[in-house]
Short mmCIF file of C-alpha atoms and ligand atoms in Angstrom, two decimals:
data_model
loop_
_atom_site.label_atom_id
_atom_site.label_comp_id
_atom_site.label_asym_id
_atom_site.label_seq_id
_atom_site.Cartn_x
_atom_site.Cartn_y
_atom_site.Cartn_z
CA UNK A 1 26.22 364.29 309.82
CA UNK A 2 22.99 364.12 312.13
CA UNK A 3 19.65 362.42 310.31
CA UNK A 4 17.34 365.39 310.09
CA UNK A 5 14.69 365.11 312.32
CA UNK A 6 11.59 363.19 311.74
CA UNK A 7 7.77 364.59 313.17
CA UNK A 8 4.60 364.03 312.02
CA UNK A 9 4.94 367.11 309.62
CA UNK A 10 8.13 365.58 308.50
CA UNK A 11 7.37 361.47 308.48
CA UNK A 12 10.37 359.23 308.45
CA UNK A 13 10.24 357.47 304.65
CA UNK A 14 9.04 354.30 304.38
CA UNK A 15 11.20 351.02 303.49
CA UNK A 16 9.53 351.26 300.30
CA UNK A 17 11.02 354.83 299.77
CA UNK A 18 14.28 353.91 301.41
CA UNK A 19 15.17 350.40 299.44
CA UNK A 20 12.66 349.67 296.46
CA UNK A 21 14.33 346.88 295.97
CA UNK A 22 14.27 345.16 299.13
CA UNK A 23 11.07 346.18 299.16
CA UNK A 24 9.84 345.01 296.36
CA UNK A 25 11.47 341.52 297.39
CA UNK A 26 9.91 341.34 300.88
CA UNK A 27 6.71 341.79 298.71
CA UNK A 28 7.12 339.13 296.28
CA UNK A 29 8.42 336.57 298.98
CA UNK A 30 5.06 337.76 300.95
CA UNK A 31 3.30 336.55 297.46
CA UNK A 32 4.88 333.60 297.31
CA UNK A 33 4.17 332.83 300.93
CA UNK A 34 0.32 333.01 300.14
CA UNK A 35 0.48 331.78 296.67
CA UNK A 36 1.77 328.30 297.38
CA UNK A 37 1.67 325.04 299.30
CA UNK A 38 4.41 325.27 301.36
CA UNK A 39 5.14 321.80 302.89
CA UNK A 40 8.97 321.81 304.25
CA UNK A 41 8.04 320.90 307.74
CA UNK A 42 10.52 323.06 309.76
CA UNK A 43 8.77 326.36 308.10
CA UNK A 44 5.43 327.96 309.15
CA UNK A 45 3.49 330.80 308.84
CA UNK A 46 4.27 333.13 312.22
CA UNK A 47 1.08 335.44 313.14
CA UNK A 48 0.43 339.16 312.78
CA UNK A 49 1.39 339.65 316.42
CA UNK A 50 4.50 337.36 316.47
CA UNK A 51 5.89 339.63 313.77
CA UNK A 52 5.15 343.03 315.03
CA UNK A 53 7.00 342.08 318.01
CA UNK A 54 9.85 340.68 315.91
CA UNK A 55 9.75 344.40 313.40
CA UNK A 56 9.67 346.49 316.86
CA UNK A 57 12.59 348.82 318.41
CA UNK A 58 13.97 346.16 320.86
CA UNK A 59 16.13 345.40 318.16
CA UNK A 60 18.12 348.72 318.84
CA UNK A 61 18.79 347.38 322.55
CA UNK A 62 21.91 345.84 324.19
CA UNK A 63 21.33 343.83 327.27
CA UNK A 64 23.88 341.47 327.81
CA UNK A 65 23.15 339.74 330.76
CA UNK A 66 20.33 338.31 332.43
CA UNK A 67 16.94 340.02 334.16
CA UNK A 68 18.21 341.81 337.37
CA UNK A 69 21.82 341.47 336.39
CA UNK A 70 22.89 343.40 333.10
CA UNK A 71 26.00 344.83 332.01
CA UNK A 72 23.93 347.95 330.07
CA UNK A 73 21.37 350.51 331.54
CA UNK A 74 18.07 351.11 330.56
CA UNK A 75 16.67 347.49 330.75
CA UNK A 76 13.30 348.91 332.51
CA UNK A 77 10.99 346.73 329.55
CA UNK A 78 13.77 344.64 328.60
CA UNK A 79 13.68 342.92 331.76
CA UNK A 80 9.51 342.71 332.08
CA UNK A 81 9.84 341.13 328.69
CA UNK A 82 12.65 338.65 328.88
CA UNK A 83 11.32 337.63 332.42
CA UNK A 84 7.34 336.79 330.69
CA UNK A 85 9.22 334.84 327.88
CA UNK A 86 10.66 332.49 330.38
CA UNK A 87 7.70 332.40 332.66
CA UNK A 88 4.83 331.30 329.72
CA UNK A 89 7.61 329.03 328.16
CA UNK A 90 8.14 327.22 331.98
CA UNK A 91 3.99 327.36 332.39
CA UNK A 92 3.86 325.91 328.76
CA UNK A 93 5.92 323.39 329.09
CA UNK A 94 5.84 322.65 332.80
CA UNK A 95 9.58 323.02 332.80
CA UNK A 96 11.86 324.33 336.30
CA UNK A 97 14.08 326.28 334.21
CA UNK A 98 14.24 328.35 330.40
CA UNK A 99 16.48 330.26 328.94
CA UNK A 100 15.35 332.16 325.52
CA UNK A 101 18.48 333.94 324.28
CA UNK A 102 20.34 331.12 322.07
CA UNK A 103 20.14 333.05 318.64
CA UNK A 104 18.39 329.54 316.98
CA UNK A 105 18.70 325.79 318.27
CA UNK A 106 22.70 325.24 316.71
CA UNK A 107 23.50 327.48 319.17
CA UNK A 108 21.42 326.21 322.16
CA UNK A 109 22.60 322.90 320.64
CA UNK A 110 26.17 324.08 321.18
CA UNK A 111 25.71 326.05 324.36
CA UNK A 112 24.95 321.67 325.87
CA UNK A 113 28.62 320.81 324.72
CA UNK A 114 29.82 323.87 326.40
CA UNK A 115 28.18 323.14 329.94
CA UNK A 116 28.79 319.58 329.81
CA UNK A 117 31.75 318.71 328.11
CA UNK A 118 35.29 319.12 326.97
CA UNK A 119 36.71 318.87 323.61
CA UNK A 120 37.25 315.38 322.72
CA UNK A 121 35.00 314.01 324.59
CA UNK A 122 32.63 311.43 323.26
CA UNK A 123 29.01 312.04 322.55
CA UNK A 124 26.37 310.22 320.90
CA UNK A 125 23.24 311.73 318.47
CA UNK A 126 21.13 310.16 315.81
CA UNK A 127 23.23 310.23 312.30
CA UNK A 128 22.30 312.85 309.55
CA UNK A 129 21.43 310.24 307.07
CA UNK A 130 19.33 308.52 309.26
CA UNK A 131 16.92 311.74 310.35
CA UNK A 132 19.39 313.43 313.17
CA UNK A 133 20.71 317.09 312.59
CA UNK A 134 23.99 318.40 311.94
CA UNK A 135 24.89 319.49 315.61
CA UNK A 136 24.06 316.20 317.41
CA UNK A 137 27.83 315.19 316.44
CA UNK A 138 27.68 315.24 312.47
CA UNK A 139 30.98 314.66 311.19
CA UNK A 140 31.07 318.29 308.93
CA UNK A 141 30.12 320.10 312.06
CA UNK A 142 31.88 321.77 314.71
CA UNK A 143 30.05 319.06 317.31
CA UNK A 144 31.53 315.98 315.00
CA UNK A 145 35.51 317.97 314.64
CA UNK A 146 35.51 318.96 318.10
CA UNK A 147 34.26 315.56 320.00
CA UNK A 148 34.17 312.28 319.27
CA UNK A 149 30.82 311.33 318.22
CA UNK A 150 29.50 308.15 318.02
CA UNK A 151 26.11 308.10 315.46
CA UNK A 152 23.64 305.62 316.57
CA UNK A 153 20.82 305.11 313.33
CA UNK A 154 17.71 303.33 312.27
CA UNK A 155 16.85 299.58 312.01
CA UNK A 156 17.07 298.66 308.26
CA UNK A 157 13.96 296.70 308.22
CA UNK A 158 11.42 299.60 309.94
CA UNK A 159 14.22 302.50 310.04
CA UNK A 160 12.55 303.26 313.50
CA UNK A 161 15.55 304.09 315.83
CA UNK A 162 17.88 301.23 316.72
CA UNK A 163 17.63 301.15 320.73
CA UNK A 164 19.73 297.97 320.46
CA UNK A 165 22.57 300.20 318.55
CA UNK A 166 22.36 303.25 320.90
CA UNK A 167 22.88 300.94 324.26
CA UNK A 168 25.47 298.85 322.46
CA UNK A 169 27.11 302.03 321.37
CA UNK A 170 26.51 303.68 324.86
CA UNK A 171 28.31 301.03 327.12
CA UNK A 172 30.98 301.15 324.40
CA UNK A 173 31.98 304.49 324.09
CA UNK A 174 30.23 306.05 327.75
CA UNK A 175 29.65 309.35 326.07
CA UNK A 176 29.04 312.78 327.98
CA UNK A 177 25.94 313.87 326.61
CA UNK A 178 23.08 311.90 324.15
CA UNK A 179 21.41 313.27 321.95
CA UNK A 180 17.84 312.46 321.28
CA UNK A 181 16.25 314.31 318.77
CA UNK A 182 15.59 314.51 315.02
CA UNK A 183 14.81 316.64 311.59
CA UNK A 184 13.66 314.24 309.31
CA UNK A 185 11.59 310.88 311.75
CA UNK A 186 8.47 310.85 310.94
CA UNK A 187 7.58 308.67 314.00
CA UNK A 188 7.21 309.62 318.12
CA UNK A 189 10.79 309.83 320.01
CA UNK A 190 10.72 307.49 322.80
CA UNK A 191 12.29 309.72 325.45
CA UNK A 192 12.20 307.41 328.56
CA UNK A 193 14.18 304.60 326.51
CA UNK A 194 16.73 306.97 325.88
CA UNK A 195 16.81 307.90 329.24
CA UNK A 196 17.02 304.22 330.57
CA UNK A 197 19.85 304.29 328.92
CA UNK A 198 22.11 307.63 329.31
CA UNK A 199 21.02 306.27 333.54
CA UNK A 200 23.17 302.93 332.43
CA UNK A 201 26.38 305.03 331.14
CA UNK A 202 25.79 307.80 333.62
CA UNK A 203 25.46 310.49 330.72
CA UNK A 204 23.37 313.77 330.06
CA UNK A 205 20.37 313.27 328.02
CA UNK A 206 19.51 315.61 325.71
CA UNK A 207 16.25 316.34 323.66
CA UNK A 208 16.48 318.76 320.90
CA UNK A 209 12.37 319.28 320.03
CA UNK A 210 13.24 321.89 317.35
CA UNK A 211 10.53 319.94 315.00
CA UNK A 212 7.92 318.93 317.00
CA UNK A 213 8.26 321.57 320.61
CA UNK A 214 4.31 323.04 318.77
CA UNK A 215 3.64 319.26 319.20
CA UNK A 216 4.97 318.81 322.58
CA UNK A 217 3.18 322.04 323.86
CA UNK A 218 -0.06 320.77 322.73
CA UNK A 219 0.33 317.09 324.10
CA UNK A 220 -0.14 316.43 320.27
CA UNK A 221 3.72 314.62 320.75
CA UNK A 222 4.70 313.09 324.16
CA UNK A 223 7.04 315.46 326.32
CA UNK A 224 10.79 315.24 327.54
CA UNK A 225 9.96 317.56 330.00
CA UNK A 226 10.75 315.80 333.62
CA UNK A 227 12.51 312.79 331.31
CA UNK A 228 15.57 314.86 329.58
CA UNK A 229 18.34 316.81 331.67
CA UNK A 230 18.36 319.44 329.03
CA UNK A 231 15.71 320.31 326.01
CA UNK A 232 16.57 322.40 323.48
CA UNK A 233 14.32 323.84 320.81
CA UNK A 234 14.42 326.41 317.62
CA UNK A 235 10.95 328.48 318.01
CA UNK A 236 9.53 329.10 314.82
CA UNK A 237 9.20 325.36 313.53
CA UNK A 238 5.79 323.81 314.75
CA UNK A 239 5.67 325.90 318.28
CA UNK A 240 5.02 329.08 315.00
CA UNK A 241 6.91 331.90 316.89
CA UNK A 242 9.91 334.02 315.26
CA UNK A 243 13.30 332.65 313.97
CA UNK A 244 15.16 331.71 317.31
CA UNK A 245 15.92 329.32 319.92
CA UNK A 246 15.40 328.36 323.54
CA UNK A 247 16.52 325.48 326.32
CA UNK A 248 14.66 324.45 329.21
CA UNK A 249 16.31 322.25 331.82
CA UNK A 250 16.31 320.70 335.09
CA UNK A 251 16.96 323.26 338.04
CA UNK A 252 20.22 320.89 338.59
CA UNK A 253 21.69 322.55 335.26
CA UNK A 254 20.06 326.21 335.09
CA UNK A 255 22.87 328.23 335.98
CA UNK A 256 24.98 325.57 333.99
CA UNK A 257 23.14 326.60 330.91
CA UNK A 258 22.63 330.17 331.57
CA UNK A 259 26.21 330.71 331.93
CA UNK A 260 27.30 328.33 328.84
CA UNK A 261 24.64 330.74 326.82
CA UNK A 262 26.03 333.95 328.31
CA UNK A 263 28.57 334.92 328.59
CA UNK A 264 29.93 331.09 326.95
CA UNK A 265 29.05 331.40 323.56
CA UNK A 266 27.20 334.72 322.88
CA UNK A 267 26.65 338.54 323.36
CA UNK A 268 23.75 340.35 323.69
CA UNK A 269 20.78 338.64 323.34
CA UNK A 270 18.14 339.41 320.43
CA UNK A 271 15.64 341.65 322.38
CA UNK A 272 13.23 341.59 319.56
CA UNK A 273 13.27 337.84 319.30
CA UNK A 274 12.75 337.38 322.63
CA UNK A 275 9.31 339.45 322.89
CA UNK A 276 8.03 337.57 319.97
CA UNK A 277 8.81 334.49 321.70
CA UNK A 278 6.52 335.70 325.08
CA UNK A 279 3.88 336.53 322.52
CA UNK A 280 4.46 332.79 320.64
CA UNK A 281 4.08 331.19 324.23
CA UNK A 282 0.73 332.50 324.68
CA UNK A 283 -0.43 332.16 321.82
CA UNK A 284 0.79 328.63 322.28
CA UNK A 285 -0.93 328.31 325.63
CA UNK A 286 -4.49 328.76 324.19
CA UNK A 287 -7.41 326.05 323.11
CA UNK A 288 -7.00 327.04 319.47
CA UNK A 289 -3.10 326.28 319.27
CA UNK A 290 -3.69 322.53 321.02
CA UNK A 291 -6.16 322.46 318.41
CA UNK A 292 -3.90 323.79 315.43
CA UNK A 293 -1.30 321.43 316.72
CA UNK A 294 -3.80 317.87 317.04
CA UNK A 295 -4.44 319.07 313.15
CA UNK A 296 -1.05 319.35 312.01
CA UNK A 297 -0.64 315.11 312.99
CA UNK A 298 -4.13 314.23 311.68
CA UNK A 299 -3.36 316.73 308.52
CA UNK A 300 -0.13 314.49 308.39
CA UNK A 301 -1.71 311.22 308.75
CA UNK A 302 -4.71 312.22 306.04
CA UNK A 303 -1.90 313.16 303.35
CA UNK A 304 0.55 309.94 304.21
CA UNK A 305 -2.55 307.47 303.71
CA UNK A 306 -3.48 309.80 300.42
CA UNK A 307 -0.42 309.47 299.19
CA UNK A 308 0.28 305.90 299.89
CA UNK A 309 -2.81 304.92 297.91
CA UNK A 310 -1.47 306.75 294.68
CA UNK A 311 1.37 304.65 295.18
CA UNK A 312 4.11 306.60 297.42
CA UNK A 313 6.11 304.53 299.73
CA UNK A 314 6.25 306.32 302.85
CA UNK A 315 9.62 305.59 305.18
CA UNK A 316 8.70 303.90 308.12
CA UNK A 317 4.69 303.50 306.69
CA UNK A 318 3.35 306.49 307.34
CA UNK A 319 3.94 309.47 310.14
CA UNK A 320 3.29 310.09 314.06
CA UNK A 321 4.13 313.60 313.94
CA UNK A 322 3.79 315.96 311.64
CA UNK A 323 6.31 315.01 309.06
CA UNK A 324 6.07 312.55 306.28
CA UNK A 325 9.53 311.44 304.28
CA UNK A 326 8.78 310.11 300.91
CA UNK A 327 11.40 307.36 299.68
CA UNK A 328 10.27 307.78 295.80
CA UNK A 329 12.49 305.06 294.23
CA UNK A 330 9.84 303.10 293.55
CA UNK A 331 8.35 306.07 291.16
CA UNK A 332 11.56 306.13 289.37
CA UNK A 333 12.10 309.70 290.10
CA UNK A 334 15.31 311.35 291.62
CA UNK A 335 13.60 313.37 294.64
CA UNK A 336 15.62 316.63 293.45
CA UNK A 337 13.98 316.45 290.21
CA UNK A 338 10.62 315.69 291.92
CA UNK A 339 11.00 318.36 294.28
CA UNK A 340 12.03 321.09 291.64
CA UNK A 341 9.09 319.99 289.68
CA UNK A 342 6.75 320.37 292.69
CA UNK A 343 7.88 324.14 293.52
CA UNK A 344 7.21 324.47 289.54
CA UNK A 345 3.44 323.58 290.48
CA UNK A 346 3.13 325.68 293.55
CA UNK A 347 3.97 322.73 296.15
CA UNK A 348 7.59 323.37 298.33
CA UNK A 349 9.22 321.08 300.06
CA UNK A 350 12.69 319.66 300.21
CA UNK A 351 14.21 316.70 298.80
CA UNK A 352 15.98 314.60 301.41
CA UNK A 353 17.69 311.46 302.24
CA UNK A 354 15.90 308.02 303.18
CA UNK A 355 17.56 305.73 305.42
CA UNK A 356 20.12 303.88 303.99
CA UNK A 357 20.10 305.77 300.78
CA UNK A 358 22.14 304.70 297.92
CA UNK A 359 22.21 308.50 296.49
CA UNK A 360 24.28 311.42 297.13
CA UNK A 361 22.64 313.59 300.16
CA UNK A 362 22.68 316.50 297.47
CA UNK A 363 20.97 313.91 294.92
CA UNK A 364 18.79 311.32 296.86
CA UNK A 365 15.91 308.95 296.84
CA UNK A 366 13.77 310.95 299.07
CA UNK A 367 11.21 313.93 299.84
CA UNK A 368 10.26 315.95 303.22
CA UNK A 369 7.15 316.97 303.20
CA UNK A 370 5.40 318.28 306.73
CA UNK A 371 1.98 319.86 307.62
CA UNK A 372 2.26 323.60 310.04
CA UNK A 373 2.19 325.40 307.46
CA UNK A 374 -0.62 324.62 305.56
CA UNK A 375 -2.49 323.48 308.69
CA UNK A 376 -1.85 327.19 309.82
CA UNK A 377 -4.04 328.15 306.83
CA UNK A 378 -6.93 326.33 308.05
CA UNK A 379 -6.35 322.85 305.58
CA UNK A 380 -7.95 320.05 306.78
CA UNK A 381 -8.45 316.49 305.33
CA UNK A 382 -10.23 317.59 301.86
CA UNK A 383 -7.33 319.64 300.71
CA UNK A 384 -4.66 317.02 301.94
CA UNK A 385 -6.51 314.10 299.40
CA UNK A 386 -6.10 317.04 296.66
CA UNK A 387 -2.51 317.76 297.79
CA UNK A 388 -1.91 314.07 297.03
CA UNK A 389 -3.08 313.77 294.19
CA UNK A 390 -0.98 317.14 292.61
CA UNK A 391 1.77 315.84 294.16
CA UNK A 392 1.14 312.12 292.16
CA UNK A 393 0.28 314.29 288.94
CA UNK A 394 3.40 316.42 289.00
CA UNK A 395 5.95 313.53 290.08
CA UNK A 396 4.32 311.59 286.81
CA UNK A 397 4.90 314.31 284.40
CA UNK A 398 7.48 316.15 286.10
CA UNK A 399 8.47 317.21 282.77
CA UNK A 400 5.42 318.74 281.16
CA UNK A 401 5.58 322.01 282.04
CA UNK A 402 1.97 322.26 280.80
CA UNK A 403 0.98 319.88 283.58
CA UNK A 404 2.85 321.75 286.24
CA UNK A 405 1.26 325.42 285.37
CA UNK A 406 -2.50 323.80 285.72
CA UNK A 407 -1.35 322.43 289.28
CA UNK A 408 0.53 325.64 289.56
CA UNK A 409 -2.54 327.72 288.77
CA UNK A 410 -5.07 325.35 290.60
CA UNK A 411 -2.90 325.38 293.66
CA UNK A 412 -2.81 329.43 293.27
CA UNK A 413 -6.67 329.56 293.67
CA UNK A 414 -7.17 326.98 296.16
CA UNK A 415 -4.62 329.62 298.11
CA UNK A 416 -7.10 332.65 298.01
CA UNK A 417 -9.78 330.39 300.21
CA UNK A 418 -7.13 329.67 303.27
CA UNK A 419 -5.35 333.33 303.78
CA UNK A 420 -1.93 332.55 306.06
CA UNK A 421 -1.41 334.27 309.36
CA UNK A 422 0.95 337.24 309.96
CA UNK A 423 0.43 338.21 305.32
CA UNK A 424 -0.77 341.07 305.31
CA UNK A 425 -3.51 342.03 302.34
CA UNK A 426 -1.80 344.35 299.72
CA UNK A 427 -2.94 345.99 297.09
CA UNK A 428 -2.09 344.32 293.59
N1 DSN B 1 17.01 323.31 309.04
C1 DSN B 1 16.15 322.60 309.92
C2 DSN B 1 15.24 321.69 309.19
O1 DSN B 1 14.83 322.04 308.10
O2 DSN B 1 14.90 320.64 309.70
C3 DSN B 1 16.89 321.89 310.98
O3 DSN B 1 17.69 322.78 311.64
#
């Protein structure tokens, strides 16, 4: 049966007359979106203009393929579009090549093993427990079944990265690609030490920026750009464009990764992402964003020194970038219960291992806390010494509930003065 038509005298329902219920849910994550602290530092607040592009009709568009060579008609914007993603992103980052169509950074993470190596082969990434991520060679994931990965760590007496361990493991095992890149380091990757030493053991070096590529674009974080073969990157962490992924690379390996992205591992790109990922590069490209982006670390640094004077011991000290990871042992408090208690009071982040923890990773010592979201609200260094000391209240008397709805109700008001980007004002 055809939809009937729809015309200005006979408007197309809204979502809200459509699905009440998913309505009513977008609204009350929206809510909670503006309502609390949110401090898991891989989530941010995307702007008004990132997600119109993301909500727009591209999303009803095939376009498998590549700009100038598709395997659909009708690419006429398509192409414009996919073509100014790659362009701001290269001009951004001063990179020779970019690809945007990896769905999020596992698959541009995966879409490196395709182009440069063959199952079983050996590869090398910084462990999960010790900050890495999942698909630099994890042993649950597809890139730790499928090759034979070789987890360098941290130093047990700074848990910065052991460059000692990661040459020693290099020469041994003379792995295809290395990983250099992390989800949970709260200090600057060293990109040119790594690459001294994937030169010694003739392998590809690979930087996955996913946290910090908002950092990198600003110069807030050194770049891998001209250092790294291949750099791969989600785009809605610090860089604060829509849910996806990109690589950039060398000229030596762009039709290397083009072709491992399509048609290796993937189908029609997201058409919708991409445009919101042109718009997130020039937003990215102006004064204000190097500005937002300098905040986030000095936000970061503010909140670690707050937080170490009410006691907190802070993995590695204190932060670079802007991440902090909280090893709360010394409070006596589980960082699951800590971190439930927190999104009690209106403060999210995640809890997380430490280096070398002694807990289970789904009950350990630590916290991850970050600073893009709440920077993107405008925070500076007066709400980060009030941030620390909720955070020291509600870890005290995680269990008084009466505690945590004061905080809860505090934080709520403090939220009405710094209105995120891209939430748009509803009525009650
Ligand atoms: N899930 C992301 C994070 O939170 O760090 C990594 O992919």
């Amino acid at each position: 049966m055809s939809q009937p038509a729809t015309n200005s005298r006979n408007p197309e329902p809204t979502l809200a007359q459509v699905d009440p219920e998913i309505d009513a849910l977008i609204r009350q994550e929206e809510r909670r979106e503006f309502e609390k602290l949110r401090l898991i530092p891989s989530e941010n607040y995307a702007s008004r203009a990132v997600i119109e592009a993301t909500g727009s009709v591209l999303t009803n568009k095939y376009s498998e393929g590549y700009a100038g060579k598709r395997y659909y008609e009708g690419q006429q914007a398509i192409d414009g579009i996919e073509s100014l993603a790659i362009d701001r992103l290269k001009a951004l980052f001063g990179a020779d090549h970019a690809n945007v169509q990896p769905y999020s950074g596992s698959p541009a993470n995966l879409a490196v093993y395709l182009a440069f190596c063959s199952p079983g082969d050996p590869i090398m990434g910084l462990g999960l427990p010790a900050g890495g991520h999942l698909t630099h060679g994890w042993k649950v994931s597809i890139t730790g079944k499928y090759f034979e990965s070789h987890a360098y760590g941290v130093r047990k007496d700074d848990h910065r990265i052991d460059f000692d361990e990661v040459r020693r493991l290099a020469k041994e095992h003379r792995p295809k690609v290395i990983w250099c890149g992390t989800t949970a380091y709260p200090r600057v990757v060293d990109f040119a030490r790594f690459r001294e030493i994937a030169d010694e053991v003739d392998a590809i070096l690979c930087a996955d920026i996913a946290h910090i590529s908002g950092l990198v674009a600003a110069g807030a974080h050194p770049s891998p750009v001209g250092i790294a073969d291949v750099i791969t990157s989600t785009t809605h962490k610090t860089l604060r464009g829509p849910r996806g992924g990109m690589i950039l690379c060398k000229q030596e390996h762009a039709k290397a990764m083009d072709r491992a992205v399509f048609p290796g591992l993937q189908g029609g790109p997201h058409n919708h992402t991409t445009a919101a990922i042109a718009v997130a590069a020039k937003e990215a490209s102006t004064p204000e964003f190097k500005a937002y982006a300098h905040q986030i670390v000095a936000n970061a640094k503010e909140l670690a020194q707050a937080l170490s004077e009410k006691g907190f011991s802070l993995v590695t000290g204190g932060t670079d970038n802007h991440l902090i990871l909280v090893d709360l042992t010394p409070k006596g408090v589980p960082g699951k219960v800590a971190a439930q208690a927190l999104d009690r009071a209106g403060i999210v982040c995640n809890y997380n291992s430490i280096p070398f923890d002694p807990r289970k990773p789904f009950d350990p010592s630590g916290l991850r806390i970050g600073t893009p979201a709440i920077t993107s609200r405008g925070m500076g260094p007066s709400e980060m010494k009030r941030l620390a000391g909720w955070m020291d209240d509600v870890v005290t008397h995680h269990e008084d509930e009466t505690v945590l709805a004061r905080i809860a109700g505090e934080i709520t008001e403090l939220c009405q003065d710094f209105a995120p980007p891209g939430i748009p004002i509803r009525d009650a």
